[in-house]
Short mmCIF file of C-alpha atoms and ligand atoms in Angstrom, two decimals:
data_model
loop_
_atom_site.label_atom_id
_atom_site.label_comp_id
_atom_site.label_asym_id
_atom_site.label_seq_id
_atom_site.Cartn_x
_atom_site.Cartn_y
_atom_site.Cartn_z
CA MET A 1224 39.03 15.68 17.03
CA ASN A 1225 35.10 14.98 16.55
CA SER A 1226 33.44 17.36 19.03
CA LYS A 1227 29.87 15.25 18.05
CA PRO A 1228 29.06 12.90 21.06
CA ASN A 1229 28.74 9.43 20.14
CA PHE A 1230 25.52 9.02 18.47
CA ASP A 1231 25.34 5.12 19.36
CA GLN A 1232 25.61 5.46 22.79
CA LYS A 1233 23.04 3.62 24.75
CA ILE A 1234 20.54 6.51 25.75
CA SER A 1235 17.25 4.94 26.85
CA PHE A 1236 15.11 8.17 28.11
CA GLY A 1237 12.29 6.55 29.40
CA LEU A 1238 12.65 3.34 27.24
CA GLN A 1239 13.31 0.26 29.55
CA ASN A 1240 15.36 -2.50 28.35
CA ILE A 1241 13.63 -4.84 25.72
CA GLU A 1242 12.72 -7.88 28.21
CA LEU A 1243 11.00 -5.17 30.61
CA GLU A 1244 9.28 -3.24 27.99
CA ASN A 1245 8.00 -6.77 26.29
CA GLN A 1246 6.82 -7.71 29.55
CA GLN A 1247 5.02 -4.35 29.95
CA PHE A 1248 3.58 -4.93 26.45
CA VAL A 1249 2.17 -8.50 27.12
CA ARG A 1250 0.76 -7.03 30.26
CA ASN A 1251 -1.06 -4.14 28.52
CA TYR A 1252 -1.85 -6.25 25.33
CA PRO A 1253 -2.65 -9.86 26.52
CA ASP A 1254 -4.40 -11.11 23.35
CA TYR A 1255 -0.89 -10.61 21.54
CA LEU A 1256 -0.01 -14.09 23.19
CA SER A 1257 -2.93 -15.53 20.85
CA THR A 1258 -0.96 -14.52 18.12
CA ASN A 1259 2.24 -16.95 18.52
CA SER A 1260 1.63 -18.86 15.53
CA ILE A 1261 2.99 -15.93 13.90
CA ASP A 1262 6.50 -16.19 15.52
CA GLN A 1263 6.70 -20.17 15.16
CA LEU A 1264 6.09 -19.17 11.32
CA ARG A 1265 8.63 -16.73 11.39
CA GLU A 1266 11.16 -18.99 13.23
CA ALA A 1267 10.20 -21.66 10.61
CA ASP A 1268 9.77 -20.06 7.53
CA TYR A 1269 11.10 -16.21 7.78
CA SER A 1270 14.60 -17.30 9.86
CA ILE A 1271 16.48 -15.38 7.63
CA LEU A 1272 15.43 -12.04 9.21
CA ASP A 1273 16.89 -12.96 12.52
CA ARG A 1274 20.05 -14.82 11.26
CA GLN A 1275 20.95 -11.77 9.25
CA GLY A 1276 19.79 -9.34 12.26
CA HIS A 1277 17.21 -7.64 9.94
CA VAL A 1278 14.79 -5.27 11.33
CA TYR A 1279 11.90 -5.13 8.50
CA LEU A 1280 9.57 -2.37 8.65
CA ASP A 1281 8.62 -1.53 5.24
CA PHE A 1282 5.45 -3.98 4.94
CA THR A 1283 3.88 -1.51 2.86
CA GLY A 1284 6.60 -1.04 0.31
CA SER A 1285 6.61 -4.78 0.16
CA GLY A 1286 5.62 -8.04 2.12
CA LEU A 1287 8.11 -10.58 2.68
CA TYR A 1288 8.10 -14.21 1.32
CA GLY A 1289 8.78 -17.35 3.53
CA GLU A 1290 11.26 -19.80 2.55
CA SER A 1291 8.70 -22.48 1.72
CA GLN A 1292 6.97 -20.44 -0.47
CA ILE A 1293 9.83 -20.46 -2.91
CA LEU A 1294 10.86 -24.03 -2.29
CA THR A 1295 7.05 -25.10 -3.18
CA HIS A 1296 7.41 -23.04 -6.26
CA ALA A 1297 10.75 -24.09 -7.21
CA ASP A 1298 9.54 -27.88 -6.75
CA LEU A 1299 6.58 -27.49 -9.22
CA LEU A 1300 8.52 -25.47 -12.02
CA ARG A 1301 11.28 -28.79 -11.23
CA ASN A 1302 8.66 -31.12 -11.49
CA GLN A 1303 6.60 -30.08 -14.47
CA VAL A 1304 7.03 -28.62 -18.15
CA PHE A 1305 4.69 -25.47 -18.74
CA GLY A 1306 4.41 -24.16 -22.00
CA ASN A 1307 3.11 -20.91 -23.24
CA PRO A 1308 -0.61 -20.98 -22.11
CA HIS A 1309 -1.72 -19.44 -25.62
CA SER A 1310 -1.79 -22.74 -27.16
CA THR A 1311 -3.45 -26.00 -26.57
CA ASN A 1312 -0.57 -28.47 -26.78
CA PRO A 1313 0.30 -30.54 -23.55
CA THR A 1314 2.64 -28.25 -21.87
CA SER A 1315 0.58 -25.33 -22.39
CA ALA A 1316 -2.75 -27.16 -21.43
CA ASN A 1317 -0.72 -27.79 -18.27
CA MET A 1318 0.18 -23.91 -17.49
CA ASN A 1319 -3.86 -23.08 -18.52
CA HIS A 1320 -4.99 -25.47 -15.99
CA LEU A 1321 -3.17 -23.49 -13.47
CA VAL A 1322 -3.57 -20.12 -14.59
CA GLU A 1323 -7.53 -20.69 -14.44
CA SER A 1324 -7.09 -22.02 -11.31
CA THR A 1325 -5.08 -19.40 -9.99
CA ARG A 1326 -7.88 -17.04 -11.36
CA LYS A 1327 -10.51 -19.10 -9.42
CA THR A 1328 -8.30 -19.24 -5.98
CA VAL A 1329 -7.96 -15.24 -6.04
CA LEU A 1330 -11.63 -14.81 -6.47
CA ASP A 1331 -12.30 -17.48 -3.60
CA PHE A 1332 -9.83 -15.64 -1.63
CA PHE A 1333 -11.87 -12.79 -1.78
CA HIS A 1334 -15.20 -14.65 -1.62
CA ALA A 1335 -15.96 -12.87 -4.92
CA ASP A 1336 -18.98 -14.55 -6.96
CA GLU A 1337 -17.34 -15.74 -10.29
CA GLU A 1338 -20.62 -14.99 -11.88
CA GLU A 1339 -20.08 -11.42 -10.77
CA TYR A 1340 -16.67 -10.90 -10.74
CA VAL A 1341 -13.46 -11.68 -13.06
CA CYS A 1342 -9.88 -11.55 -12.06
CA ILE A 1343 -7.50 -10.05 -14.77
CA PHE A 1344 -3.73 -10.68 -14.18
CA THR A 1345 -1.61 -7.48 -14.80
CA GLN A 1346 1.96 -6.62 -13.92
CA ASN A 1347 1.17 -4.93 -10.40
CA ALA A 1348 -1.38 -2.70 -8.93
CA SER A 1349 -0.35 0.03 -11.10
CA GLY A 1350 -0.65 -1.96 -14.23
CA ALA A 1351 -4.52 -2.75 -13.22
CA LEU A 1352 -5.31 1.32 -12.50
CA LYS A 1353 -3.83 2.12 -16.07
CA LEU A 1354 -6.15 -0.82 -17.48
CA ILE A 1355 -8.81 1.29 -16.18
CA GLY A 1356 -7.64 4.58 -16.65
CA GLU A 1357 -7.08 3.85 -20.26
CA SER A 1358 -10.25 2.41 -20.92
CA TYR A 1359 -12.90 4.14 -19.07
CA PRO A 1360 -15.50 5.72 -21.03
CA PHE A 1361 -14.93 9.47 -19.73
CA SER A 1362 -16.63 12.06 -21.34
CA GLU A 1363 -16.88 15.63 -21.31
CA ARG A 1364 -19.66 15.71 -18.65
CA SER A 1365 -18.26 13.00 -16.63
CA LYS A 1366 -16.70 13.23 -13.49
CA PHE A 1367 -13.27 11.48 -11.93
CA LEU A 1368 -13.79 11.87 -7.95
CA LEU A 1369 -10.91 11.08 -6.05
CA THR A 1370 -9.57 11.67 -2.51
CA TYR A 1371 -6.58 13.86 -1.90
CA ASP A 1372 -5.22 10.68 0.00
CA ASN A 1373 -4.33 8.32 -3.08
CA HIS A 1374 -1.10 6.91 -4.39
CA ASN A 1375 0.13 8.36 -7.70
CA SER A 1376 -1.07 5.12 -9.86
CA VAL A 1377 -4.40 6.49 -8.60
CA ASN A 1378 -3.50 10.17 -9.35
CA GLY A 1379 -2.03 9.42 -12.75
CA ILE A 1380 -5.84 8.27 -13.91
CA ARG A 1381 -6.72 11.78 -14.34
CA GLU A 1382 -4.40 12.42 -17.08
CA PHE A 1383 -6.66 9.75 -19.09
CA ALA A 1384 -10.03 11.67 -17.77
CA ARG A 1385 -8.28 15.34 -18.61
CA LYS A 1386 -7.57 14.00 -22.14
CA ARG A 1387 -11.47 12.93 -22.52
CA SER A 1388 -12.29 16.87 -21.14
CA ALA A 1389 -13.90 15.10 -17.72
CA SER A 1390 -13.84 17.24 -14.77
CA ILE A 1391 -11.36 15.77 -12.19
CA VAL A 1392 -12.44 16.55 -8.56
CA TYR A 1393 -10.37 16.01 -5.56
CA ILE A 1394 -11.99 15.60 -1.94
CA PRO A 1395 -9.95 17.38 0.82
CA MET A 1396 -8.83 15.78 4.24
CA THR A 1397 -9.05 16.80 7.74
CA THR A 1398 -6.29 17.27 10.02
CA PRO A 1399 -4.73 15.83 12.39
CA GLU A 1400 -6.46 12.73 11.70
CA MET A 1401 -5.87 12.83 7.77
CA ARG A 1402 -9.36 11.53 7.13
CA ILE A 1403 -11.73 12.32 4.51
CA ASP A 1404 -13.51 15.44 4.74
CA GLU A 1405 -16.89 13.40 5.02
CA PHE A 1406 -19.22 16.57 4.79
CA GLU A 1407 -17.50 17.32 1.32
CA LEU A 1408 -17.55 13.69 0.04
CA THR A 1409 -21.26 13.30 0.71
CA SER A 1410 -21.82 16.73 -1.07
CA GLN A 1411 -19.38 15.47 -3.95
CA LEU A 1412 -20.99 12.35 -4.51
CA SER A 1413 -24.47 14.09 -5.24
CA GLN A 1414 -23.26 16.08 -7.87
CA LEU A 1415 -23.13 14.18 -11.08
CA ASP A 1416 -24.75 13.83 -14.24
CA PRO A 1417 -26.62 10.34 -13.99
CA ASN A 1418 -26.61 10.29 -17.86
CA VAL A 1419 -22.71 9.69 -18.20
CA ASN A 1420 -19.94 7.71 -16.77
CA ASN A 1421 -18.77 8.65 -13.73
CA LEU A 1422 -15.57 7.47 -11.48
CA PHE A 1423 -14.78 7.52 -7.70
CA ALA A 1424 -11.33 6.27 -6.48
CA TYR A 1425 -10.33 5.75 -2.76
CA PRO A 1426 -8.03 3.74 -1.28
CA ALA A 1427 -9.27 1.43 1.50
CA GLN A 1428 -5.87 2.11 3.38
CA SER A 1429 -3.48 4.74 3.12
CA ASN A 1430 -0.03 4.15 2.28
CA PHE A 1431 1.19 7.27 3.63
CA SER A 1432 -0.80 7.64 7.41
CA GLY A 1433 -2.43 4.04 7.64
CA VAL A 1434 -5.80 5.54 7.96
CA GLN A 1435 -8.50 3.12 6.78
CA HIS A 1436 -11.47 4.73 4.47
CA ALA A 1437 -14.88 3.32 5.01
CA LEU A 1438 -15.72 0.62 2.92
CA GLY A 1439 -19.24 2.01 3.28
CA TRP A 1440 -18.90 4.42 0.64
CA ILE A 1441 -18.88 1.93 -2.39
CA LYS A 1442 -22.46 1.37 -1.69
CA SER A 1443 -23.64 4.89 -1.02
CA ALA A 1444 -21.70 6.11 -4.08
CA GLN A 1445 -22.95 3.20 -6.55
CA GLU A 1446 -26.48 4.10 -5.26
CA GLN A 1447 -25.71 7.39 -6.52
CA GLY A 1448 -24.63 6.52 -9.86
CA TRP A 1449 -20.59 6.14 -9.51
CA ASP A 1450 -18.54 3.65 -10.50
CA VAL A 1451 -16.42 2.88 -7.44
CA LEU A 1452 -12.78 1.90 -7.79
CA LEU A 1453 -11.14 1.01 -4.62
CA ASP A 1454 -7.16 0.66 -4.32
CA ALA A 1455 -6.65 -2.30 -1.80
CA ALA A 1456 -3.18 -2.47 -2.21
CA ALA A 1457 -2.10 -0.95 1.06
CA PHE A 1458 -4.95 -2.59 2.85
CA LEU A 1459 -4.87 -6.51 1.92
CA PRO A 1460 -1.45 -7.24 3.56
CA THR A 1461 -3.13 -7.21 6.97
CA ASN A 1462 -6.95 -6.87 6.37
CA SER A 1463 -9.66 -9.52 4.74
CA LEU A 1464 -11.97 -7.98 2.08
CA ASP A 1465 -14.99 -9.75 1.29
CA LEU A 1466 -16.29 -8.98 -2.12
CA SER A 1467 -19.79 -10.60 -1.20
CA VAL A 1468 -20.43 -7.94 0.98
CA PHE A 1469 -18.93 -5.03 -0.25
CA HIS A 1470 -19.00 -5.14 -4.19
CA PRO A 1471 -16.75 -2.17 -5.74
CA ASP A 1472 -16.85 -2.04 -9.68
CA PHE A 1473 -13.10 -2.40 -9.56
CA VAL A 1474 -10.38 -3.54 -7.07
CA VAL A 1475 -6.50 -3.25 -7.67
CA LEU A 1476 -3.91 -4.81 -5.66
CA SER A 1477 -0.26 -6.15 -6.00
CA PHE A 1478 0.33 -9.77 -4.79
CA TYR A 1479 4.27 -9.23 -3.62
CA LYS A 1480 2.66 -6.68 -0.99
CA LEU A 1481 0.41 -9.46 0.41
CA PHE A 1482 3.14 -12.27 0.45
CA GLY A 1483 6.60 -10.89 -0.89
CA TYR A 1484 6.93 -13.36 -3.94
CA PRO A 1485 6.29 -13.34 -6.86
CA THR A 1486 6.58 -9.76 -7.94
CA GLY A 1487 5.63 -8.87 -11.10
CA VAL A 1488 1.99 -9.82 -10.72
CA GLY A 1489 -1.14 -7.86 -9.71
CA ALA A 1490 -4.91 -8.13 -10.44
CA LEU A 1491 -7.64 -6.02 -11.60
CA ILE A 1492 -10.53 -7.63 -9.83
CA ALA A 1493 -13.71 -6.26 -12.09
CA LYS A 1494 -17.66 -6.57 -11.95
CA ARG A 1495 -18.31 -8.64 -15.08
CA SER A 1496 -21.09 -6.21 -15.90
CA GLN A 1497 -18.43 -3.48 -15.92
CA LEU A 1498 -15.98 -5.08 -18.41
CA THR A 1499 -18.42 -4.10 -21.55
CA LYS A 1500 -18.22 -0.70 -20.46
CA LEU A 1501 -14.12 -0.69 -20.50
CA THR A 1502 -13.07 0.27 -24.13
CA ARG A 1503 -9.62 -1.03 -24.69
CA PRO A 1504 -7.38 1.46 -27.12
CA TRP A 1505 -5.36 -1.20 -28.76
CA PHE A 1506 -5.09 -4.84 -29.03
CA ALA A 1507 -2.20 -6.95 -28.59
CA GLY A 1508 -1.27 -10.73 -28.73
CA GLY A 1509 -3.19 -12.59 -26.31
CA THR A 1510 -6.23 -10.23 -26.28
CA ILE A 1511 -7.88 -11.06 -29.53
CA THR A 1512 -10.02 -13.73 -30.62
CA VAL A 1513 -9.42 -12.53 -34.27
CA ALA A 1514 -7.32 -9.98 -35.76
CA SER A 1515 -6.70 -9.59 -39.32
CA VAL A 1516 -4.08 -7.50 -41.34
CA GLN A 1517 -5.68 -7.16 -44.84
CA GLY A 1518 -9.25 -7.38 -43.59
CA ASP A 1519 -8.30 -4.52 -40.84
CA ARG A 1520 -10.66 -6.09 -38.28
CA HIS A 1521 -9.86 -7.48 -34.88
CA TYR A 1522 -12.33 -8.59 -32.18
CA LEU A 1523 -11.29 -8.49 -28.64
CA HIS A 1524 -11.84 -11.34 -25.94
CA THR A 1525 -14.63 -10.50 -23.74
CA GLY A 1526 -13.39 -12.28 -20.47
CA PRO A 1527 -10.21 -11.19 -18.58
CA GLU A 1528 -8.20 -12.31 -21.43
CA GLY A 1529 -9.12 -9.17 -23.54
CA PHE A 1530 -7.33 -7.10 -21.10
CA GLU A 1531 -4.02 -9.43 -20.65
CA ASP A 1532 -1.60 -7.84 -23.19
CA GLY A 1533 0.65 -10.48 -24.58
CA THR A 1534 2.05 -13.31 -22.71
CA LEU A 1535 1.43 -13.52 -18.87
CA ASN A 1536 3.80 -13.72 -16.15
CA PHE A 1537 2.83 -17.38 -16.31
CA LEU A 1538 5.46 -19.27 -14.58
CA ASN A 1539 5.04 -16.75 -11.55
CA LEU A 1540 0.94 -17.31 -11.31
CA PRO A 1541 1.37 -20.61 -9.37
CA ALA A 1542 3.07 -18.92 -6.71
CA ILE A 1543 -0.06 -16.79 -5.79
CA GLU A 1544 -1.81 -19.67 -4.75
CA ILE A 1545 1.13 -20.88 -2.61
CA GLY A 1546 1.30 -17.19 -1.06
CA LEU A 1547 -2.59 -17.10 -0.57
CA ARG A 1548 -2.33 -20.11 1.11
CA GLN A 1549 0.61 -18.67 3.07
CA ILE A 1550 -1.75 -15.94 4.20
CA LYS A 1551 -4.63 -18.28 5.18
CA ARG A 1552 -2.36 -20.46 7.05
CA ILE A 1553 -2.12 -17.68 9.64
CA GLY A 1554 -5.37 -16.20 9.06
CA TYR A 1555 -6.53 -12.25 8.77
CA PRO A 1556 -7.91 -12.16 12.51
CA THR A 1557 -4.14 -13.12 13.65
CA ILE A 1558 -2.54 -10.94 11.52
CA HIS A 1559 -5.06 -8.52 12.46
CA LEU A 1560 -4.72 -8.72 16.35
CA ARG A 1561 -0.94 -8.53 15.93
CA ILE A 1562 -0.78 -5.46 13.87
CA GLU A 1563 -3.22 -3.80 16.15
CA THR A 1564 -1.60 -4.32 19.01
CA LEU A 1565 2.09 -3.46 17.95
CA THR A 1566 0.73 -0.54 16.27
CA LYS A 1567 -0.67 0.81 19.57
CA TRP A 1568 2.62 0.47 21.22
CA LEU A 1569 4.65 1.88 18.78
CA LEU A 1570 2.21 4.98 18.52
CA VAL A 1571 2.01 5.40 22.23
CA LYS A 1572 5.78 5.23 22.68
CA LEU A 1573 6.69 7.38 19.82
CA ILE A 1574 4.40 10.19 21.02
CA GLU A 1575 6.11 9.86 24.60
CA LEU A 1576 9.33 10.38 23.27
CA LYS A 1577 10.17 14.10 24.25
CA HIS A 1578 13.27 16.02 24.66
CA GLU A 1579 14.33 17.39 28.29
CA ASN A 1580 13.21 20.53 27.52
CA GLY A 1581 9.67 19.27 27.01
CA ASN A 1582 9.71 20.12 22.92
CA LYS A 1583 8.41 16.65 21.15
CA LEU A 1584 10.80 14.69 19.16
CA ILE A 1585 8.09 13.32 16.70
CA GLN A 1586 5.00 14.12 14.89
CA VAL A 1587 2.87 11.65 13.67
CA TYR A 1588 0.88 12.20 10.77
CA GLY A 1589 -2.61 10.72 11.52
CA PRO A 1590 -4.60 9.16 14.03
CA THR A 1591 -2.96 8.26 16.94
CA GLU A 1592 -5.51 5.61 18.06
CA MET A 1593 -6.45 2.27 16.61
CA ILE A 1594 -9.65 2.85 15.21
CA MET A 1595 -9.78 2.38 11.38
CA ARG A 1596 -6.46 2.63 10.96
CA GLY A 1597 -3.45 -0.03 9.90
CA GLY A 1598 0.09 -0.74 10.68
CA THR A 1599 2.01 2.33 8.67
CA ILE A 1600 2.96 5.17 10.70
CA SER A 1601 4.55 8.23 9.03
CA MET A 1602 6.24 10.80 11.40
CA ASN A 1603 8.92 13.70 11.35
CA PHE A 1604 11.57 14.22 13.79
CA PHE A 1605 12.33 17.47 15.24
CA ASP A 1606 15.66 18.36 16.87
CA VAL A 1607 15.90 19.51 20.64
CA ASN A 1608 15.41 23.28 19.27
CA GLY A 1609 12.06 22.36 17.50
CA HIS A 1610 13.50 22.30 13.96
CA PHE A 1611 12.72 19.35 11.37
CA ILE A 1612 15.40 16.75 11.10
CA ASP A 1613 15.36 15.86 7.75
CA HIS A 1614 14.20 12.52 7.04
CA GLY A 1615 17.33 11.21 5.30
CA ILE A 1616 19.25 11.57 8.43
CA ILE A 1617 16.72 9.53 10.23
CA GLU A 1618 17.24 6.89 7.39
CA ASP A 1619 21.00 6.90 7.56
CA HIS A 1620 20.98 6.05 10.93
CA ALA A 1621 18.46 3.30 10.49
CA ASN A 1622 20.46 1.83 7.70
CA ARG A 1623 23.47 1.56 9.92
CA GLU A 1624 21.33 -0.33 12.38
CA ASN A 1625 20.00 -2.69 9.98
CA ILE A 1626 16.67 -1.25 10.06
CA SER A 1627 14.70 -1.09 6.77
CA ILE A 1628 12.25 2.02 6.63
CA ARG A 1629 10.82 4.13 4.03
CA THR A 1630 11.45 8.12 3.71
CA GLY A 1631 10.15 10.29 1.25
CA CYS A 1632 6.37 10.99 0.28
CA PHE A 1633 5.83 7.52 -0.59
CA CYS A 1634 3.97 8.24 -4.26
CA ASN A 1635 1.17 9.78 -2.12
CA PRO A 1636 1.73 13.44 -2.84
CA GLY A 1637 -1.69 14.75 -1.45
CA ASP A 1638 -1.04 13.23 1.87
CA GLY A 1639 2.23 14.56 2.10
CA GLU A 1640 1.32 17.89 1.11
CA VAL A 1641 -1.41 18.01 3.89
CA ALA A 1642 0.73 16.61 6.64
CA LEU A 1643 3.47 18.57 6.01
CA GLY A 1644 1.36 21.78 5.37
CA ILE A 1645 2.29 22.83 2.20
CA SER A 1646 -0.05 24.97 0.29
CA LYS A 1647 -1.35 25.29 -3.18
CA ASN A 1648 0.40 28.66 -3.24
CA ASP A 1649 3.87 27.20 -1.99
CA LEU A 1650 3.46 24.65 -4.72
CA ASN A 1651 2.34 27.33 -7.43
CA THR A 1652 5.26 29.39 -6.55
CA CYS A 1653 7.64 26.51 -7.17
CA PHE A 1654 5.94 25.26 -10.25
CA SER A 1655 6.50 28.65 -11.82
CA MET A 1656 10.23 28.76 -10.68
CA LYS A 1657 11.44 26.50 -13.95
CA PRO A 1658 9.80 24.91 -16.73
CA ARG A 1659 10.88 21.00 -15.18
CA LEU A 1660 11.28 20.51 -11.17
CA GLU A 1661 13.36 17.84 -9.92
CA TYR A 1662 12.58 16.32 -6.45
CA LYS A 1663 15.97 18.60 -5.28
CA ASP A 1664 14.24 21.50 -6.39
CA LEU A 1665 10.97 21.04 -4.91
CA ARG A 1666 12.80 20.54 -1.72
CA SER A 1667 14.89 23.74 -1.79
CA CYS A 1668 11.64 25.73 -2.78
CA ILE A 1669 9.54 24.61 0.08
CA ASP A 1670 11.80 26.40 2.32
CA GLY A 1671 11.39 25.89 6.17
CA LYS A 1672 9.14 22.99 5.71
CA SER A 1673 10.24 19.25 5.27
CA THR A 1674 9.16 17.81 1.84
CA GLY A 1675 9.05 14.37 3.35
CA ALA A 1676 8.51 11.98 6.51
CA VAL A 1677 9.95 8.87 7.62
CA ARG A 1678 7.44 5.87 7.32
CA ILE A 1679 7.61 2.54 9.33
CA SER A 1680 5.03 -0.07 8.40
CA ILE A 1681 4.52 -3.35 10.06
CA GLY A 1682 3.28 -6.61 8.72
CA LEU A 1683 2.67 -10.44 8.35
CA VAL A 1684 5.62 -11.71 10.42
CA SER A 1685 6.60 -8.49 12.88
CA ASN A 1686 7.55 -9.08 16.16
CA PHE A 1687 8.11 -6.91 19.63
CA SER A 1688 11.71 -6.70 19.10
CA ASP A 1689 11.28 -5.25 15.39
CA VAL A 1690 9.26 -2.62 16.90
CA TYR A 1691 11.33 -1.94 19.95
CA LYS A 1692 14.19 -1.67 17.87
CA PHE A 1693 12.96 1.17 16.27
CA VAL A 1694 11.69 3.18 19.33
CA GLU A 1695 15.16 2.54 20.79
CA LEU A 1696 16.59 4.21 17.40
CA ALA A 1697 14.33 7.10 18.13
CA SER A 1698 14.82 7.54 21.53
CA LYS A 1699 18.56 8.23 20.33
CA PHE A 1700 17.70 11.70 19.00
CA VAL A 1701 16.08 12.72 22.07
CA ASN A 1702 17.93 16.12 23.27
CA LYS A 1703 19.78 16.47 20.04
CA SER A 1704 20.45 19.73 18.06
CA LEU A 1705 20.97 19.49 14.35
CA SER A 1706 24.55 20.56 14.68
CA GLU A 1707 25.13 17.21 16.41
CA LEU A 1708 23.44 14.74 13.70
C1 LIG B 2858 -2.02 2.28 -1.85
C2 LIG B 2858 -1.11 1.76 -3.03
N1 LIG B 2858 -1.77 2.08 -4.41
C3 LIG B 2858 -1.13 1.77 -5.25
C4 LIG B 2858 0.16 1.19 -5.23
C5 LIG B 2858 0.98 0.60 -6.35
O1 LIG B 2858 1.54 -0.44 -6.48
P1 LIG B 2858 2.69 -1.07 -7.48
O2 LIG B 2858 3.83 -0.47 -7.37
O3 LIG B 2858 2.67 -2.64 -6.79
O4 LIG B 2858 1.80 -1.09 -8.64
C6 LIG B 2858 0.76 1.22 -3.89
C7 LIG B 2858 2.06 0.73 -3.70
O5 LIG B 2858 2.96 1.20 -2.91
C8 LIG B 2858 -0.03 1.86 -2.79
O6 LIG B 2858 0.41 1.54 -1.81
#
């Protein structure tokens, strides 16, 4: 006989039924009602979510697309003939026209002056970051300054910097807010050799904690001689970026994070004045004006084409304009307000959940107030005796209820290590264990600590029911011991 209690039995622990909670939510956050155009959009364009009973809480992983986006895109493909844009024939010209209008739409979307910025299409944000890494003129006295809070695709640039003997400096974070140590940032920004190239990279929003880092750092870093790389991948799905107000040298993004479809297209939005500084390590089809075998010469395009290797993902590019229209249709202020109210409710409810003996159920990593934070929340669960509940267990339970969440460290090891209290010494011990570590080795080596967390993130079409269902799931862990899970 199974001695475990029925986990799925309805246990509320302070959580009222959805109708009552919804009423109270609207009383506490009446502005939420002004975002009801999102409910209409969800009903019209994302009805598959409710038809199939999905609770989607991984908007930082990927945005979702509306049905109308793919129908409009399919219509375009059905009604026109598109050739490879590298020619001047009629089908190519047709495509070329759309490629160039997409570049312009992207720049317009960010209020970027075409005289100041270019839009380079890449495969994704990581592709854009790699372009910078491989082309940036790091030299021996250069610095690559970056925050602990960064996605691995930004961390990876350090390998290019290292190869060129530049120094790599990380700015640590303060706990429990998981914000960058501003004192250290100010000090590091003032320490550079202005005669060489120096790059400062940070995310506008953390994909781990949802922390939003100040866009004001861009100007102060540039004034001291830094080039600034802003990773906007996790920020843009729910926040506008105005490049007529802020002027980073480089911005990277993936479009599927904003509106779900298409995948396989990202962008590097770069200052024209900085393109000449970047030296590509090779050339490829599409990137050159002339290349010769016998003459052993090549000349790169000076514009965005010089950075777009081979044939663009051209048939997908028109879907970018369609997706950007979807965001504009709702508008960032509405999206932002919805994210703010739902996240606030989530934070209050998750922190309130306690075991009957007073022990906390959930530890949220990062800010628990809505100041300078987005709709991404990372956390760990603890059983009634205060032991970590492995994030895999939470994910299993969520999966069974058709709730899509993310677990692990989300490609942001700096945040993960700080949040989970894993020290440099802990890591050095693990790294000296064997020549090569798999994730499971790290997990078993970091004894008694979790090596990952549970992440939920809300987005464009999230509603109250989505967040309620997660809190309802969480409340089922109240008073449970590890042996019962
Ligand atoms: C902040 C941040 N930067 C960069 C990336 C990399 O994006 P992609 O995997 O689309 O290249 C991600 C992906 O989650 C991210 O959240």
